[in-house]
């Protein structure tokens, strides 16, 4: 494990009577790209703002770069932030915006000039020093906001849904760019988003949050393929949640109405325990004829949608459960009628019931 | 073992703890509270403590005092109603019709704003007084219109611009979409006006009514000039001080005057503000054209506006004519003597300019600082500070003036008769406007911009200096211009505070008019308007921004 740069211990925060954060514990390693992911109101922005110092937690400890900071005001934490609406100073030029933080720190003029120039070059903003924010496009403003934070050389770069105001295409290219810059500079970045694609594509680690608690902290792959809770499974991508009963413990095997399926589990499940299994739509194959397999379920196709790279099926089995299945074998689709579902055993996953 | 219960951090202790993290902010707050204590709380305390119980009883036992109270109520409500009705018609015509000459109409309204309200009274006595141009010269009447009738006419005219400005702002902020929607649903003409426009505007119109009422209650110059024997509380208090040096009864009268204004203020602040459908600070909805009225209505409104505009114009034409003739009504020889006298042989105009300039700077800064801490910081006593900053709005000028001389006549802060006490009085009087102006400025700035500044390492003081002030530059220039203009023109606040060394132009108009020097009084009035316009031009050069008086 690398050096921990930001550590949160038992962070709790109320807004009036409602608990916005409930005993959050988290260790963020240096030079990693961490994403707080969750639906709106899950507490992710609150947590970010607590790290920045805009809110004080009602309980808990925050350590940034080996220094306890609960009582340190925001201007003394060196956690530069990129705001959702950018919050550029409208009365200052690009140069003045970026230089502001350094000037406040009373750095000398030549040093400021050099640093600002370097960062503007990095963000491909050279030549725009004299422009005012309202003379720039949304994408350019966003670059200025990032430059203004980068120039501070922060212990952790905080990003609060910085891409939400960009159009879809630009968002995609900025994602890549941000990630490359973060790697190049060896920055620790804490990124807040509600967009799972963004989280999966950019992060080293993802913190999935809901209603003020952390549901899972893991790599994008762990989050996607091994969701720990029903919420994570449901929130990230789409999935089929299947009620089943454990029939074998060591290598877990569950039974769904008598049909056995070997699954993965990250906790000990006991025989005869009722469990929920998450199966991603793309991990299911749909066949016209029954195949020799450990999971072979007859179904009826309710509806199929052609989505370009894949076909999404809504099907129903004989027990009345609806399944979602994605098929990427373009050209040989079975678009209606009866068929069989075939599941690859290692792609199914036991999740903890909340 | 039971787990410790975690509770939300809040309350006084927590707010104190937060404050101590920022020492410069603590110092600023302490200074503000000390200032508030010395210049608001202490004078209020003094004016209430000085009268004995026998003085309070005198108010109820001596008929002249009760009559003054009744007179104040009657004449103020009468002229307020008239001004608001006229203001509404005028504002409606400007915003809902395409009558010709709108620019002219809008400009005419600015004249009374830029001159002291006594100028209206002055023109009135010149035209309708005992030796009035119209009553005596033209009609040959021996009668005059002193008393409540004259006061009614003069105050209605004097407060009309205020009513118009406030109501116009309300009408502007009604979204045309709502009216279009109503029209789309079949409402039209008068029905549309009655069911939508008027209903939406009503809370704002009521606010305007209360605002004008407070000003009418507190008006001093006009009752003094045209009231004759019809005395109101403000003039009665003044006459008690100057005639009998009876401070206690003057204090009682002033407190009695505060009771209605304070009532109105509280009503407005805590009741009406919450009922309003429109936010006056909101951005006007652009791009949509309002539905205009029928041709008949349009020309009726045009006629009404023309009458009002002509009345206002006649005041200023009269003043100008009087100022440039030797003895108006007797000797019509052209002369610049009156102007020479006013500009070069009297300090009043210069004094007024200096006093108003300092006041305007003080008001702007103080309003900005208080608005910053109240709207952006959490500290114990925040609501108290908000209340204290708005309170002077409800205090009549004569009340503030009297309270200040009572408080600072002696003791450690004996500043009566100095320049300082005039400025203190004026800053107190104008601060609420600056404060409100700045508050609405802050509402338009996203809080994240200041957070960004803190995030980049700037403490509250640096953020205030480098981010807040530059961003509120426009609000500041508006506030500066407004309080400068108001300070130049106010009479009631300074009437008790001026001294022979520090005579001000507005008081000098009253004195000159009282002694029949109408030429010099008129020239002073015009001199004030000219110096206000020159100052506007300077501010415009500095801020490189056109001053829009309609924004005030």
JSON list of N, CA and C in Angstrom, two decimals, chain A residues 12 14-16 49 54 56-59 71 74-75 79-81 83 87-92 100-101 103-104 148 152, chain B residues 3 6-9 14 17-18 21-22 446 448-449 451-460 462-463 466-467 470-471:
[
{"chain": "A", "resi": 12, "resn": "UNK", "atom": "N", "xyz": [-18.81, 12.17, 10.52]},
{"chain": "A", "resi": 12, "resn": "UNK", "atom": "CA", "xyz": [-20.26, 12.25, 10.57]},
{"chain": "A", "resi": 12, "resn": "UNK", "atom": "C", "xyz": [-20.66, 13.71, 10.39]},
{"chain": "A", "resi": 14, "resn": "UNK", "atom": "N", "xyz": [-24.25, 16.24, 10.04]},
{"chain": "A", "resi": 14, "resn": "UNK", "atom": "CA", "xyz": [-25.70, 16.44, 9.99]},
{"chain": "A", "resi": 14, "resn": "UNK", "atom": "C", "xyz": [-26.03, 17.70, 9.21]},
{"chain": "A", "resi": 15, "resn": "UNK", "atom": "N", "xyz": [-27.17, 17.69, 8.54]},
{"chain": "A", "resi": 15, "resn": "UNK", "atom": "CA", "xyz": [-27.77, 18.95, 8.09]},
{"chain": "A", "resi": 15, "resn": "UNK", "atom": "C", "xyz": [-29.13, 19.00, 8.77]},
{"chain": "A", "resi": 16, "resn": "UNK", "atom": "N", "xyz": [-29.22, 19.79, 9.82]},
{"chain": "A", "resi": 16, "resn": "UNK", "atom": "CA", "xyz": [-30.44, 19.77, 10.61]},
{"chain": "A", "resi": 16, "resn": "UNK", "atom": "C", "xyz": [-30.62, 18.40, 11.21]},
{"chain": "A", "resi": 49, "resn": "UNK", "atom": "N", "xyz": [-16.50, 18.53, 0.23]},
{"chain": "A", "resi": 49, "resn": "UNK", "atom": "CA", "xyz": [-16.44, 19.87, 0.84]},
{"chain": "A", "resi": 49, "resn": "UNK", "atom": "C", "xyz": [-15.90, 19.81, 2.26]},
{"chain": "A", "resi": 54, "resn": "UNK", "atom": "N", "xyz": [-14.96, 23.45, 3.65]},
{"chain": "A", "resi": 54, "resn": "UNK", "atom": "CA", "xyz": [-16.12, 24.34, 3.59]},
{"chain": "A", "resi": 54, "resn": "UNK", "atom": "C", "xyz": [-17.17, 23.94, 4.62]},
{"chain": "A", "resi": 56, "resn": "UNK", "atom": "N", "xyz": [-17.56, 21.80, 8.40]},
{"chain": "A", "resi": 56, "resn": "UNK", "atom": "CA", "xyz": [-16.83, 21.13, 9.47]},
{"chain": "A", "resi": 56, "resn": "UNK", "atom": "C", "xyz": [-17.62, 19.90, 9.86]},
{"chain": "A", "resi": 57, "resn": "UNK", "atom": "N", "xyz": [-16.98, 18.73, 9.97]},
{"chain": "A", "resi": 57, "resn": "UNK", "atom": "CA", "xyz": [-17.73, 17.54, 10.34]},
{"chain": "A", "resi": 57, "resn": "UNK", "atom": "C", "xyz": [-18.20, 17.66, 11.79]},
{"chain": "A", "resi": 58, "resn": "UNK", "atom": "N", "xyz": [-19.34, 17.02, 12.10]},
{"chain": "A", "resi": 58, "resn": "UNK", "atom": "CA", "xyz": [-19.82, 17.06, 13.47]},
{"chain": "A", "resi": 58, "resn": "UNK", "atom": "C", "xyz": [-19.07, 16.08, 14.35]},
{"chain": "A", "resi": 59, "resn": "UNK", "atom": "N", "xyz": [-18.45, 15.09, 13.72]},
{"chain": "A", "resi": 59, "resn": "UNK", "atom": "CA", "xyz": [-17.59, 14.18, 14.46]},
{"chain": "A", "resi": 59, "resn": "UNK", "atom": "C", "xyz": [-16.59, 13.59, 13.47]},
{"chain": "A", "resi": 71, "resn": "UNK", "atom": "N", "xyz": [-9.76, 21.64, 12.28]},
{"chain": "A", "resi": 71, "resn": "UNK", "atom": "CA", "xyz": [-9.87, 23.03, 12.71]},
{"chain": "A", "resi": 71, "resn": "UNK", "atom": "C", "xyz": [-9.09, 23.99, 11.83]},
{"chain": "A", "resi": 74, "resn": "UNK", "atom": "N", "xyz": [-10.41, 26.62, 5.30]},
{"chain": "A", "resi": 74, "resn": "UNK", "atom": "CA", "xyz": [-10.20, 26.16, 3.92]},
{"chain": "A", "resi": 74, "resn": "UNK", "atom": "C", "xyz": [-8.98, 26.79, 3.25]},
{"chain": "A", "resi": 75, "resn": "UNK", "atom": "N", "xyz": [-8.68, 28.05, 3.61]},
{"chain": "A", "resi": 75, "resn": "UNK", "atom": "CA", "xyz": [-7.59, 28.72, 2.91]},
{"chain": "A", "resi": 75, "resn": "UNK", "atom": "C", "xyz": [-6.22, 28.25, 3.34]},
{"chain": "A", "resi": 79, "resn": "UNK", "atom": "N", "xyz": [-5.88, 22.31, -0.68]},
{"chain": "A", "resi": 79, "resn": "UNK", "atom": "CA", "xyz": [-6.66, 21.29, -1.39]},
{"chain": "A", "resi": 79, "resn": "UNK", "atom": "C", "xyz": [-7.42, 22.02, -2.49]},
{"chain": "A", "resi": 80, "resn": "UNK", "atom": "N", "xyz": [-6.72, 22.42, -3.52]},
{"chain": "A", "resi": 80, "resn": "UNK", "atom": "CA", "xyz": [-7.35, 23.23, -4.57]},
{"chain": "A", "resi": 80, "resn": "UNK", "atom": "C", "xyz": [-8.49, 22.47, -5.23]},
{"chain": "A", "resi": 81, "resn": "UNK", "atom": "N", "xyz": [-9.52, 23.18, -5.55]},
{"chain": "A", "resi": 81, "resn": "UNK", "atom": "CA", "xyz": [-10.75, 22.54, -6.02]},
{"chain": "A", "resi": 81, "resn": "UNK", "atom": "C", "xyz": [-11.18, 23.09, -7.37]},
{"chain": "A", "resi": 83, "resn": "UNK", "atom": "N", "xyz": [-14.52, 23.72, -9.27]},
{"chain": "A", "resi": 83, "resn": "UNK", "atom": "CA", "xyz": [-15.93, 23.77, -8.92]},
{"chain": "A", "resi": 83, "resn": "UNK", "atom": "C", "xyz": [-16.80, 23.36, -10.11]},
{"chain": "A", "resi": 87, "resn": "UNK", "atom": "N", "xyz": [-16.64, 28.63, -11.05]},
{"chain": "A", "resi": 87, "resn": "UNK", "atom": "CA", "xyz": [-16.39, 29.73, -10.09]},
{"chain": "A", "resi": 87, "resn": "UNK", "atom": "C", "xyz": [-15.15, 30.53, -10.47]},
{"chain": "A", "resi": 88, "resn": "UNK", "atom": "N", "xyz": [-15.00, 30.84, -11.74]},
{"chain": "A", "resi": 88, "resn": "UNK", "atom": "CA", "xyz": [-13.90, 31.71, -12.15]},
{"chain": "A", "resi": 88, "resn": "UNK", "atom": "C", "xyz": [-14.24, 33.14, -11.73]},
{"chain": "A", "resi": 89, "resn": "UNK", "atom": "N", "xyz": [-13.21, 33.91, -11.41]},
{"chain": "A", "resi": 89, "resn": "UNK", "atom": "CA", "xyz": [-13.46, 35.29, -11.02]},
{"chain": "A", "resi": 89, "resn": "UNK", "atom": "C", "xyz": [-13.75, 36.10, -12.29]},
{"chain": "A", "resi": 90, "resn": "UNK", "atom": "N", "xyz": [-14.98, 36.60, -12.41]},
{"chain": "A", "resi": 90, "resn": "UNK", "atom": "CA", "xyz": [-15.38, 37.20, -13.69]},
{"chain": "A", "resi": 90, "resn": "UNK", "atom": "C", "xyz": [-14.65, 38.51, -14.00]},
{"chain": "A", "resi": 91, "resn": "UNK", "atom": "N", "xyz": [-14.11, 39.16, -12.96]},
{"chain": "A", "resi": 91, "resn": "UNK", "atom": "CA", "xyz": [-13.46, 40.45, -13.18]},
{"chain": "A", "resi": 91, "resn": "UNK", "atom": "C", "xyz": [-11.97, 40.29, -13.42]},
{"chain": "A", "resi": 92, "resn": "UNK", "atom": "N", "xyz": [-11.49, 39.06, -13.52]},
{"chain": "A", "resi": 92, "resn": "UNK", "atom": "CA", "xyz": [-10.07, 38.85, -13.74]},
{"chain": "A", "resi": 92, "resn": "UNK", "atom": "C", "xyz": [-9.84, 38.11, -15.07]},
{"chain": "A", "resi": 100, "resn": "UNK", "atom": "N", "xyz": [-3.92, 34.08, -9.09]},
{"chain": "A", "resi": 100, "resn": "UNK", "atom": "CA", "xyz": [-4.52, 34.57, -7.84]},
{"chain": "A", "resi": 100, "resn": "UNK", "atom": "C", "xyz": [-4.00, 33.85, -6.59]},
{"chain": "A", "resi": 101, "resn": "UNK", "atom": "N", "xyz": [-4.08, 32.52, -6.62]},
{"chain": "A", "resi": 101, "resn": "UNK", "atom": "CA", "xyz": [-3.69, 31.75, -5.44]},
{"chain": "A", "resi": 101, "resn": "UNK", "atom": "C", "xyz": [-2.23, 31.96, -5.06]},
{"chain": "A", "resi": 103, "resn": "UNK", "atom": "N", "xyz": [-0.45, 34.67, -5.82]},
{"chain": "A", "resi": 103, "resn": "UNK", "atom": "CA", "xyz": [-0.31, 36.04, -5.32]},
{"chain": "A", "resi": 103, "resn": "UNK", "atom": "C", "xyz": [-0.73, 36.15, -3.87]},
{"chain": "A", "resi": 104, "resn": "UNK", "atom": "N", "xyz": [-1.81, 35.46, -3.55]},
{"chain": "A", "resi": 104, "resn": "UNK", "atom": "CA", "xyz": [-2.27, 35.49, -2.17]},
{"chain": "A", "resi": 104, "resn": "UNK", "atom": "C", "xyz": [-1.20, 34.93, -1.24]},
{"chain": "A", "resi": 148, "resn": "UNK", "atom": "N", "xyz": [-6.18, 26.79, -12.67]},
{"chain": "A", "resi": 148, "resn": "UNK", "atom": "CA", "xyz": [-6.11, 27.59, -11.44]},
{"chain": "A", "resi": 148, "resn": "UNK", "atom": "C", "xyz": [-5.88, 26.70, -10.22]},
{"chain": "A", "resi": 152, "resn": "UNK", "atom": "N", "xyz": [-1.55, 25.49, -7.88]},
{"chain": "A", "resi": 152, "resn": "UNK", "atom": "CA", "xyz": [-1.32, 25.53, -6.43]},
{"chain": "A", "resi": 152, "resn": "UNK", "atom": "C", "xyz": [-0.51, 24.33, -5.96]},
{"chain": "B", "resi": 3, "resn": "UNK", "atom": "N", "xyz": [-22.79, 3.91, 23.31]},
{"chain": "B", "resi": 3, "resn": "UNK", "atom": "CA", "xyz": [-21.97, 4.73, 22.41]},
{"chain": "B", "resi": 3, "resn": "UNK", "atom": "C", "xyz": [-22.29, 6.21, 22.62]},
{"chain": "B", "resi": 6, "resn": "UNK", "atom": "N", "xyz": [-23.67, 11.36, 18.71]},
{"chain": "B", "resi": 6, "resn": "UNK", "atom": "CA", "xyz": [-23.10, 12.45, 17.94]},
{"chain": "B", "resi": 6, "resn": "UNK", "atom": "C", "xyz": [-24.23, 13.41, 17.55]},
{"chain": "B", "resi": 7, "resn": "UNK", "atom": "N", "xyz": [-24.02, 14.67, 17.83]},
{"chain": "B", "resi": 7, "resn": "UNK", "atom": "CA", "xyz": [-25.04, 15.67, 17.48]},
{"chain": "B", "resi": 7, "resn": "UNK", "atom": "C", "xyz": [-24.45, 16.67, 16.51]},
{"chain": "B", "resi": 8, "resn": "UNK", "atom": "N", "xyz": [-25.36, 17.34, 15.81]},
{"chain": "B", "resi": 8, "resn": "UNK", "atom": "CA", "xyz": [-24.90, 18.37, 14.90]},
{"chain": "B", "resi": 8, "resn": "UNK", "atom": "C", "xyz": [-24.27, 19.51, 15.68]},
{"chain": "B", "resi": 9, "resn": "UNK", "atom": "N", "xyz": [-23.13, 19.99, 15.17]},
{"chain": "B", "resi": 9, "resn": "UNK", "atom": "CA", "xyz": [-22.49, 21.13, 15.81]},
{"chain": "B", "resi": 9, "resn": "UNK", "atom": "C", "xyz": [-23.24, 22.39, 15.43]},
{"chain": "B", "resi": 14, "resn": "UNK", "atom": "N", "xyz": [-20.48, 26.96, 19.07]},
{"chain": "B", "resi": 14, "resn": "UNK", "atom": "CA", "xyz": [-19.87, 26.53, 17.83]},
{"chain": "B", "resi": 14, "resn": "UNK", "atom": "C", "xyz": [-19.54, 27.72, 16.93]},
{"chain": "B", "resi": 17, "resn": "UNK", "atom": "N", "xyz": [-16.52, 29.45, 18.13]},
{"chain": "B", "resi": 17, "resn": "UNK", "atom": "CA", "xyz": [-15.33, 28.65, 17.84]},
{"chain": "B", "resi": 17, "resn": "UNK", "atom": "C", "xyz": [-14.90, 28.86, 16.39]},
{"chain": "B", "resi": 18, "resn": "UNK", "atom": "N", "xyz": [-15.90, 28.91, 15.50]},
{"chain": "B", "resi": 18, "resn": "UNK", "atom": "CA", "xyz": [-15.60, 29.11, 14.08]},
{"chain": "B", "resi": 18, "resn": "UNK", "atom": "C", "xyz": [-14.96, 30.47, 13.85]},
{"chain": "B", "resi": 21, "resn": "UNK", "atom": "N", "xyz": [-11.20, 31.28, 14.51]},
{"chain": "B", "resi": 21, "resn": "UNK", "atom": "CA", "xyz": [-10.23, 30.84, 13.51]},
{"chain": "B", "resi": 21, "resn": "UNK", "atom": "C", "xyz": [-9.82, 31.97, 12.58]},
{"chain": "B", "resi": 22, "resn": "UNK", "atom": "N", "xyz": [-10.62, 33.04, 12.53]},
{"chain": "B", "resi": 22, "resn": "UNK", "atom": "CA", "xyz": [-10.30, 34.15, 11.64]},
{"chain": "B", "resi": 22, "resn": "UNK", "atom": "C", "xyz": [-10.24, 35.46, 12.40]},
{"chain": "B", "resi": 446, "resn": "UNK", "atom": "N", "xyz": [-22.60, 33.96, -7.07]},
{"chain": "B", "resi": 446, "resn": "UNK", "atom": "CA", "xyz": [-22.60, 32.60, -6.59]},
{"chain": "B", "resi": 446, "resn": "UNK", "atom": "C", "xyz": [-21.60, 32.47, -5.44]},
{"chain": "B", "resi": 448, "resn": "UNK", "atom": "N", "xyz": [-19.93, 30.08, -4.57]},
{"chain": "B", "resi": 448, "resn": "UNK", "atom": "CA", "xyz": [-18.75, 29.28, -4.88]},
{"chain": "B", "resi": 448, "resn": "UNK", "atom": "C", "xyz": [-17.58, 30.13, -5.33]},
{"chain": "B", "resi": 449, "resn": "UNK", "atom": "N", "xyz": [-17.86, 31.36, -5.81]},
{"chain": "B", "resi": 449, "resn": "UNK", "atom": "CA", "xyz": [-16.74, 32.22, -6.22]},
{"chain": "B", "resi": 449, "resn": "UNK", "atom": "C", "xyz": [-15.91, 32.63, -5.02]},
{"chain": "B", "resi": 451, "resn": "UNK", "atom": "N", "xyz": [-15.88, 30.89, -2.25]},
{"chain": "B", "resi": 451, "resn": "UNK", "atom": "CA", "xyz": [-15.27, 29.64, -1.77]},
{"chain": "B", "resi": 451, "resn": "UNK", "atom": "C", "xyz": [-14.02, 29.33, -2.56]},
{"chain": "B", "resi": 452, "resn": "UNK", "atom": "N", "xyz": [-14.07, 29.60, -3.86]},
{"chain": "B", "resi": 452, "resn": "UNK", "atom": "CA", "xyz": [-12.90, 29.35, -4.70]},
{"chain": "B", "resi": 452, "resn": "UNK", "atom": "C", "xyz": [-11.73, 30.18, -4.20]},
{"chain": "B", "resi": 453, "resn": "UNK", "atom": "N", "xyz": [-12.01, 31.41, -3.81]},
{"chain": "B", "resi": 453, "resn": "UNK", "atom": "CA", "xyz": [-10.95, 32.27, -3.31]},
{"chain": "B", "resi": 453, "resn": "UNK", "atom": "C", "xyz": [-10.35, 31.71, -2.03]},
{"chain": "B", "resi": 454, "resn": "UNK", "atom": "N", "xyz": [-11.22, 31.28, -1.11]},
{"chain": "B", "resi": 454, "resn": "UNK", "atom": "CA", "xyz": [-10.73, 30.68, 0.14]},
{"chain": "B", "resi": 454, "resn": "UNK", "atom": "C", "xyz": [-9.94, 29.42, -0.17]},
{"chain": "B", "resi": 455, "resn": "UNK", "atom": "N", "xyz": [-10.45, 28.64, -1.09]},
{"chain": "B", "resi": 455, "resn": "UNK", "atom": "CA", "xyz": [-9.81, 27.39, -1.48]},
{"chain": "B", "resi": 455, "resn": "UNK", "atom": "C", "xyz": [-8.41, 27.62, -2.02]},
{"chain": "B", "resi": 456, "resn": "UNK", "atom": "N", "xyz": [-8.20, 28.80, -2.63]},
{"chain": "B", "resi": 456, "resn": "UNK", "atom": "CA", "xyz": [-6.88, 29.09, -3.20]},
{"chain": "B", "resi": 456, "resn": "UNK", "atom": "C", "xyz": [-5.98, 29.79, -2.19]},
{"chain": "B", "resi": 457, "resn": "UNK", "atom": "N", "xyz": [-6.43, 29.90, -0.96]},
{"chain": "B", "resi": 457, "resn": "UNK", "atom": "CA", "xyz": [-5.54, 30.39, 0.08]},
{"chain": "B", "resi": 457, "resn": "UNK", "atom": "C", "xyz": [-5.83, 31.77, 0.62]},
{"chain": "B", "resi": 458, "resn": "UNK", "atom": "N", "xyz": [-6.96, 32.38, 0.21]},
{"chain": "B", "resi": 458, "resn": "UNK", "atom": "CA", "xyz": [-7.22, 33.74, 0.67]},
{"chain": "B", "resi": 458, "resn": "UNK", "atom": "C", "xyz": [-8.15, 33.73, 1.88]},
{"chain": "B", "resi": 459, "resn": "UNK", "atom": "N", "xyz": [-7.81, 34.50, 2.92]},
{"chain": "B", "resi": 459, "resn": "UNK", "atom": "CA", "xyz": [-8.71, 34.57, 4.07]},
{"chain": "B", "resi": 459, "resn": "UNK", "atom": "C", "xyz": [-9.84, 35.57, 3.77]},
{"chain": "B", "resi": 460, "resn": "UNK", "atom": "N", "xyz": [-10.75, 35.75, 4.73]},
{"chain": "B", "resi": 460, "resn": "UNK", "atom": "CA", "xyz": [-11.95, 36.57, 4.48]},
{"chain": "B", "resi": 460, "resn": "UNK", "atom": "C", "xyz": [-11.61, 37.99, 4.05]},
{"chain": "B", "resi": 462, "resn": "UNK", "atom": "N", "xyz": [-8.84, 39.18, 2.57]},
{"chain": "B", "resi": 462, "resn": "UNK", "atom": "CA", "xyz": [-8.30, 39.21, 1.21]},
{"chain": "B", "resi": 462, "resn": "UNK", "atom": "C", "xyz": [-9.41, 38.96, 0.20]},
{"chain": "B", "resi": 463, "resn": "UNK", "atom": "N", "xyz": [-10.27, 37.99, 0.50]},
{"chain": "B", "resi": 463, "resn": "UNK", "atom": "CA", "xyz": [-11.39, 37.71, -0.40]},
{"chain": "B", "resi": 463, "resn": "UNK", "atom": "C", "xyz": [-12.28, 38.94, -0.57]},
{"chain": "B", "resi": 466, "resn": "UNK", "atom": "N", "xyz": [-10.21, 41.58, -2.70]},
{"chain": "B", "resi": 466, "resn": "UNK", "atom": "CA", "xyz": [-9.81, 41.26, -4.07]},
{"chain": "B", "resi": 466, "resn": "UNK", "atom": "C", "xyz": [-10.94, 40.68, -4.91]},
{"chain": "B", "resi": 467, "resn": "UNK", "atom": "N", "xyz": [-11.93, 40.09, -4.27]},
{"chain": "B", "resi": 467, "resn": "UNK", "atom": "CA", "xyz": [-13.01, 39.46, -5.05]},
{"chain": "B", "resi": 467, "resn": "UNK", "atom": "C", "xyz": [-14.32, 40.21, -4.89]},
{"chain": "B", "resi": 470, "resn": "UNK", "atom": "N", "xyz": [-14.37, 44.27, -6.11]},
{"chain": "B", "resi": 470, "resn": "UNK", "atom": "CA", "xyz": [-14.38, 44.44, -7.58]},
{"chain": "B", "resi": 470, "resn": "UNK", "atom": "C", "xyz": [-15.65, 43.89, -8.23]},
{"chain": "B", "resi": 471, "resn": "UNK", "atom": "N", "xyz": [-16.16, 42.78, -7.69]},
{"chain": "B", "resi": 471, "resn": "UNK", "atom": "CA", "xyz": [-17.35, 42.21, -8.34]},
{"chain": "B", "resi": 471, "resn": "UNK", "atom": "C", "xyz": [-18.59, 43.04, -8.07]}
]
